[in-house]
mmCIF file of C-alpha atoms in Angstrom:
data_model
loop_
_atom_site.group_PDB
_atom_site.id
_atom_site.type_symbol
_atom_site.label_atom_id
_atom_site.label_comp_id
_atom_site.label_asym_id
_atom_site.label_seq_id
_atom_site.Cartn_x
_atom_site.Cartn_y
_atom_site.Cartn_z
ATOM 1 C CA ASP A 5 91.278 132.642 97.109
ATOM 2 C CA THR A 6 93.807 130.768 99.260
ATOM 3 C CA GLU A 7 91.327 128.353 100.776
ATOM 4 C CA VAL A 8 91.612 124.632 101.240
ATOM 5 C CA THR A 9 88.404 123.017 102.470
ATOM 6 C CA GLN A 10 88.042 119.709 104.288
ATOM 7 C CA THR A 11 85.011 117.603 105.159
ATOM 8 C CA PRO A 12 83.855 116.432 107.572
ATOM 9 C CA LYS A 13 85.109 118.622 110.423
ATOM 10 C CA HIS A 14 84.672 115.815 112.918
ATOM 11 C CA LEU A 15 84.411 112.057 112.426
ATOM 12 C CA VAL A 16 83.868 109.273 114.933
ATOM 13 C CA MET A 17 84.228 105.743 113.657
ATOM 14 C CA GLY A 18 84.534 102.215 114.912
ATOM 15 C CA MET A 19 87.439 99.970 114.067
ATOM 16 C CA THR A 20 85.384 98.029 111.523
ATOM 17 C CA ASN A 21 83.964 101.051 109.698
ATOM 18 C CA LYS A 22 84.947 102.426 106.310
ATOM 19 C CA LYS A 23 84.928 106.180 105.932
ATOM 20 C CA SER A 24 86.508 108.838 103.728
ATOM 21 C CA LEU A 25 87.983 112.271 104.307
ATOM 22 C CA LYS A 26 87.687 114.849 101.557
ATOM 23 C CA CYS A 27 89.811 117.845 100.623
ATOM 24 C CA GLU A 28 89.270 120.443 97.919
ATOM 25 C CA GLN A 29 91.165 123.454 96.589
ATOM 26 C CA HIS A 30 90.488 125.788 93.691
ATOM 27 C CA MET A 31 93.806 127.617 93.571
ATOM 28 C CA GLY A 32 95.050 125.662 90.564
ATOM 29 C CA HIS A 33 97.620 123.910 92.729
ATOM 30 C CA ARG A 34 99.047 120.684 91.342
ATOM 31 C CA ALA A 35 100.515 119.276 94.559
ATOM 32 C CA MET A 36 98.323 118.080 97.422
ATOM 33 C CA TYR A 37 99.296 116.578 100.744
ATOM 34 C CA TRP A 38 97.860 114.596 103.633
ATOM 35 C CA TYR A 39 99.286 115.120 107.117
ATOM 36 C CA LYS A 40 98.466 113.549 110.468
ATOM 37 C CA GLN A 41 98.818 115.635 113.617
ATOM 38 C CA LYS A 42 98.657 114.370 117.191
ATOM 39 C CA ALA A 43 98.039 116.740 120.077
ATOM 40 C CA LYS A 44 100.906 119.112 120.866
ATOM 41 C CA LYS A 45 103.003 117.690 118.007
ATOM 42 C CA PRO A 46 103.875 119.088 114.586
ATOM 43 C CA PRO A 47 102.216 117.586 111.497
ATOM 44 C CA GLU A 48 103.576 114.317 110.090
ATOM 45 C CA LEU A 49 103.575 113.908 106.331
ATOM 46 C CA MET A 50 101.587 110.921 105.075
ATOM 47 C CA PHE A 51 101.174 111.276 101.297
ATOM 48 C CA VAL A 52 102.049 113.682 98.495
ATOM 49 C CA TYR A 53 100.268 113.849 95.157
ATOM 50 C CA SER A 54 101.931 115.697 92.312
ATOM 51 C CA TYR A 55 99.910 116.223 89.121
ATOM 52 C CA GLU A 56 97.368 113.685 90.378
ATOM 53 C CA LYS A 57 99.991 110.990 90.815
ATOM 54 C CA LEU A 58 101.140 109.638 94.164
ATOM 55 C CA SER A 59 104.735 110.763 94.522
ATOM 56 C CA ILE A 60 105.447 110.197 98.207
ATOM 57 C CA ASN A 61 104.082 107.622 100.644
ATOM 58 C CA GLU A 62 105.760 107.967 104.010
ATOM 59 C CA SER A 63 105.396 104.274 104.887
ATOM 60 C CA VAL A 64 101.789 104.755 105.908
ATOM 61 C CA PRO A 65 99.822 101.605 106.864
ATOM 62 C CA SER A 66 97.546 100.256 104.141
ATOM 63 C CA ARG A 67 94.450 100.980 106.236
ATOM 64 C CA PHE A 68 94.921 104.526 104.915
ATOM 65 C CA SER A 69 94.311 104.742 101.166
ATOM 66 C CA PRO A 70 94.685 108.057 99.325
ATOM 67 C CA GLU A 71 92.996 108.979 96.087
ATOM 68 C CA CYS A 72 93.279 112.011 93.824
ATOM 69 C CA PRO A 73 90.287 111.965 91.417
ATOM 70 C CA ASN A 74 91.266 115.263 89.784
ATOM 71 C CA SER A 75 93.528 118.246 90.288
ATOM 72 C CA SER A 76 91.162 119.898 92.810
ATOM 73 C CA LEU A 77 90.184 116.943 94.965
ATOM 74 C CA LEU A 78 91.997 114.685 97.368
ATOM 75 C CA ASN A 79 90.440 111.861 99.355
ATOM 76 C CA LEU A 80 91.702 109.694 102.175
ATOM 77 C CA HIS A 81 89.889 106.388 102.528
ATOM 78 C CA LEU A 82 89.929 104.833 105.978
ATOM 79 C CA HIS A 83 89.346 101.181 106.814
ATOM 80 C CA ALA A 84 89.949 99.049 109.892
ATOM 81 C CA LEU A 85 91.586 101.878 111.815
ATOM 82 C CA GLN A 86 93.010 101.562 115.295
ATOM 83 C CA PRO A 87 92.354 103.855 118.288
ATOM 84 C CA GLU A 88 95.914 105.197 117.969
ATOM 85 C CA ASP A 89 94.950 106.585 114.547
ATOM 86 C CA SER A 90 92.812 109.184 116.315
ATOM 87 C CA ALA A 91 94.274 112.559 115.344
ATOM 88 C CA LEU A 92 93.725 115.752 113.355
ATOM 89 C CA TYR A 93 94.100 114.999 109.649
ATOM 90 C CA LEU A 94 95.227 117.963 107.625
ATOM 91 C CA CYS A 95 95.179 118.496 103.900
ATOM 92 C CA ALA A 96 97.467 120.995 102.200
ATOM 93 C CA SER A 97 98.212 122.164 98.691
ATOM 94 C CA SER A 98 100.971 124.036 96.901
ATOM 95 C CA GLN A 99 101.619 125.311 93.407
ATOM 96 C CA ASP A 100 103.514 122.154 92.698
ATOM 97 C CA ASN A 101 106.137 119.981 94.354
ATOM 98 C CA SER A 102 109.167 120.796 92.255
ATOM 99 C CA LEU A 103 112.286 122.299 93.738
ATOM 100 C CA GLY A 104 112.109 125.763 92.200
ATOM 101 C CA GLY A 105 109.716 128.599 92.942
ATOM 102 C CA GLN A 106 107.789 129.510 96.061
ATOM 103 C CA ARG A 107 105.999 126.239 96.854
ATOM 104 C CA GLU A 108 104.192 127.798 99.794
ATOM 105 C CA GLN A 109 101.886 125.229 101.381
ATOM 106 C CA PHE A 110 98.338 126.187 102.295
ATOM 107 C CA PHE A 111 96.479 124.076 104.833
ATOM 108 C CA GLY A 112 92.855 123.233 105.372
ATOM 109 C CA PRO A 113 91.110 123.349 108.774
ATOM 110 C CA GLY A 114 91.500 119.618 109.297
ATOM 111 C CA THR A 115 89.250 116.695 110.189
ATOM 112 C CA ARG A 116 89.255 115.631 113.838
ATOM 113 C CA LEU A 117 89.103 111.835 113.724
ATOM 114 C CA THR A 118 88.233 109.672 116.716
ATOM 115 C CA VAL A 119 88.488 105.890 116.412
ATOM 116 C CA LEU A 120 86.611 103.947 119.065
ATOM 117 C CA LYS B 28 119.606 114.604 108.884
ATOM 118 C CA GLN B 29 117.866 117.964 109.118
ATOM 119 C CA GLU B 30 116.521 118.884 112.545
ATOM 120 C CA VAL B 31 114.472 121.957 113.375
ATOM 121 C CA THR B 32 114.288 123.385 116.885
ATOM 122 C CA GLN B 33 112.076 126.109 118.284
ATOM 123 C CA ILE B 34 112.921 127.813 121.543
ATOM 124 C CA PRO B 35 111.179 128.623 123.797
ATOM 125 C CA ALA B 36 108.448 125.984 123.815
ATOM 126 C CA ALA B 37 106.112 128.472 125.465
ATOM 127 C CA LEU B 38 106.101 132.222 125.939
ATOM 128 C CA SER B 39 103.754 134.528 127.831
ATOM 129 C CA VAL B 40 104.014 138.301 127.441
ATOM 130 C CA PRO B 41 101.808 141.325 128.197
ATOM 131 C CA GLU B 42 99.827 142.894 125.417
ATOM 132 C CA GLY B 43 101.639 145.569 123.437
ATOM 133 C CA GLU B 44 105.122 144.115 123.711
ATOM 134 C CA ASN B 45 107.295 143.355 120.719
ATOM 135 C CA LEU B 46 108.552 139.780 120.732
ATOM 136 C CA VAL B 47 110.785 137.378 118.852
ATOM 137 C CA LEU B 48 110.263 133.686 118.229
ATOM 138 C CA ASN B 49 113.258 131.578 117.269
ATOM 139 C CA CYS B 50 113.740 128.699 114.854
ATOM 140 C CA SER B 51 117.040 126.932 114.233
ATOM 141 C CA PHE B 52 117.967 124.208 111.775
ATOM 142 C CA THR B 53 121.009 121.974 111.513
ATOM 143 C CA ASP B 54 121.538 121.787 107.730
ATOM 144 C CA SER B 55 121.858 125.059 105.823
ATOM 145 C CA ALA B 56 120.920 123.350 102.514
ATOM 146 C CA ILE B 57 117.284 124.411 102.582
ATOM 147 C CA TYR B 58 115.005 125.576 99.763
ATOM 148 C CA ASN B 59 112.747 127.766 101.857
ATOM 149 C CA LEU B 60 111.420 128.296 105.364
ATOM 150 C CA GLN B 61 107.793 128.819 106.245
ATOM 151 C CA TRP B 62 106.212 130.182 109.432
ATOM 152 C CA PHE B 63 102.738 129.006 110.402
ATOM 153 C CA ARG B 64 100.225 129.834 113.076
ATOM 154 C CA GLN B 65 97.897 127.224 114.594
ATOM 155 C CA ASP B 66 94.977 127.949 116.898
ATOM 156 C CA PRO B 67 93.901 125.103 119.234
ATOM 157 C CA GLY B 68 92.218 122.266 117.323
ATOM 158 C CA LYS B 69 92.427 124.174 114.048
ATOM 159 C CA GLY B 70 94.396 123.965 110.828
ATOM 160 C CA LEU B 71 97.588 125.829 110.047
ATOM 161 C CA THR B 72 97.669 129.344 108.648
ATOM 162 C CA SER B 73 100.690 130.246 106.555
ATOM 163 C CA LEU B 74 102.192 133.503 107.814
ATOM 164 C CA LEU B 75 105.360 134.019 105.815
ATOM 165 C CA LEU B 76 107.507 132.110 103.346
ATOM 166 C CA ILE B 77 111.185 132.988 102.956
ATOM 167 C CA GLN B 78 113.087 131.624 100.004
ATOM 168 C CA SER B 79 116.634 130.425 100.600
ATOM 169 C CA SER B 80 117.975 133.427 98.646
ATOM 170 C CA GLN B 81 116.060 135.949 100.768
ATOM 171 C CA ARG B 82 116.995 137.536 104.087
ATOM 172 C CA GLU B 83 113.579 138.603 105.320
ATOM 173 C CA GLN B 84 109.886 138.892 104.592
ATOM 174 C CA THR B 85 107.293 141.198 106.099
ATOM 175 C CA SER B 86 103.535 141.017 106.437
ATOM 176 C CA GLY B 87 101.794 143.619 108.553
ATOM 177 C CA ARG B 88 103.110 143.393 112.129
ATOM 178 C CA LEU B 89 105.132 140.283 111.311
ATOM 179 C CA ASN B 90 108.704 140.175 110.086
ATOM 180 C CA ALA B 91 110.612 136.958 109.479
ATOM 181 C CA SER B 92 114.347 136.797 108.931
ATOM 182 C CA LEU B 93 116.551 134.029 107.616
ATOM 183 C CA ASP B 94 120.267 133.478 108.159
ATOM 184 C CA LYS B 95 121.135 130.255 106.363
ATOM 185 C CA SER B 96 124.789 130.287 107.315
ATOM 186 C CA SER B 97 123.991 130.226 111.010
ATOM 187 C CA GLY B 98 120.912 128.021 110.588
ATOM 188 C CA ARG B 99 118.515 130.506 112.146
ATOM 189 C CA SER B 100 115.228 132.225 111.493
ATOM 190 C CA THR B 101 113.326 134.628 113.698
ATOM 191 C CA LEU B 102 109.713 135.730 113.643
ATOM 192 C CA TYR B 103 109.287 139.242 115.018
ATOM 193 C CA ILE B 104 105.803 140.269 116.144
ATOM 194 C CA ALA B 105 105.320 143.978 116.764
ATOM 195 C CA ALA B 106 102.807 145.426 119.200
ATOM 196 C CA SER B 107 101.430 142.045 120.269
ATOM 197 C CA GLN B 108 97.683 141.589 120.772
ATOM 198 C CA PRO B 109 95.644 138.919 122.610
ATOM 199 C CA GLY B 110 94.508 137.666 119.187
ATOM 200 C CA ASP B 111 98.109 136.707 118.442
ATOM 201 C CA SER B 112 97.856 133.942 121.040
ATOM 202 C CA ALA B 113 98.436 130.663 119.217
ATOM 203 C CA THR B 114 101.121 128.077 118.532
ATOM 204 C CA TYR B 115 103.696 129.209 115.986
ATOM 205 C CA LEU B 116 105.494 126.576 113.935
ATOM 206 C CA CYS B 117 108.393 126.925 111.571
ATOM 207 C CA ALA B 118 109.171 124.416 108.836
ATOM 208 C CA VAL B 119 112.076 124.175 106.429
ATOM 209 C CA ARG B 120 111.853 122.607 103.014
ATOM 210 C CA GLY B 121 114.727 120.257 102.452
ATOM 211 C CA GLY B 122 115.751 116.796 103.467
ATOM 212 C CA SER B 123 115.876 113.653 101.404
ATOM 213 C CA ASN B 124 112.491 114.170 99.751
ATOM 214 C CA TYR B 125 112.402 117.984 99.772
ATOM 215 C CA GLN B 126 109.377 118.075 102.039
ATOM 216 C CA LEU B 127 108.722 120.224 105.091
ATOM 217 C CA ILE B 128 110.649 119.421 108.249
ATOM 218 C CA TRP B 129 108.933 120.874 111.283
ATOM 219 C CA GLY B 130 109.883 122.420 114.553
ATOM 220 C CA ALA B 131 107.844 121.471 117.628
ATOM 221 C CA GLY B 132 106.341 124.953 117.870
ATOM 222 C CA THR B 133 106.236 127.832 120.349
ATOM 223 C CA LYS B 134 102.987 128.329 122.255
ATOM 224 C CA LEU B 135 102.460 132.070 122.599
ATOM 225 C CA ILE B 136 100.105 133.648 125.117
ATOM 226 C CA ILE B 137 99.494 137.388 125.030
ATOM 227 C CA LYS B 138 98.020 138.621 128.295
ATOM 228 C CA PRO B 139 95.491 141.501 128.095
#
């Protein structure tokens, strides 16, 4: 099973709302990632969790707050977003984030976020 | 700084043709290179992963090659089908934090 699942598929929120995106994988992967993708652009890395610890934060604004409750789950908490944050948010996982080995990344279907 | 380029940005070919998509990178110090497919509004599907020590990988009608010394990879698609229509992205693992560095993608249209 090489599946990464994400919920919800679509989300519309106002600038004062608080919402969360969820990601789950059952491949035993110990690295999980959040990406943001704008239309016709490649994904931009936001956060990397390695063994449930935040290892990379690509200078993402604090209105985005990641959480890794366990090795299978990854959340992205959203608060006070701006309209320019509207994008496709993708979750990915890999065996781990070390330099050796395959480290193939598997992506979920994404959450289409619209901020009004 | 590693930069990844994909040319052409868009490609339209008749069904049945064999085709090649190109990916070039500026720094040969990479750990691996991954090819992805993305359908409109959808997530990314991993097609092939080539380790830095490998020259090529094959999966079905797809064959990806890697030439680190020249900073190039190609994705060969044999006997193209309308279902192959999608955007194809390549990404190299390297850089200052060993994460994926992406090309802008090639939008492929296969005409029936």
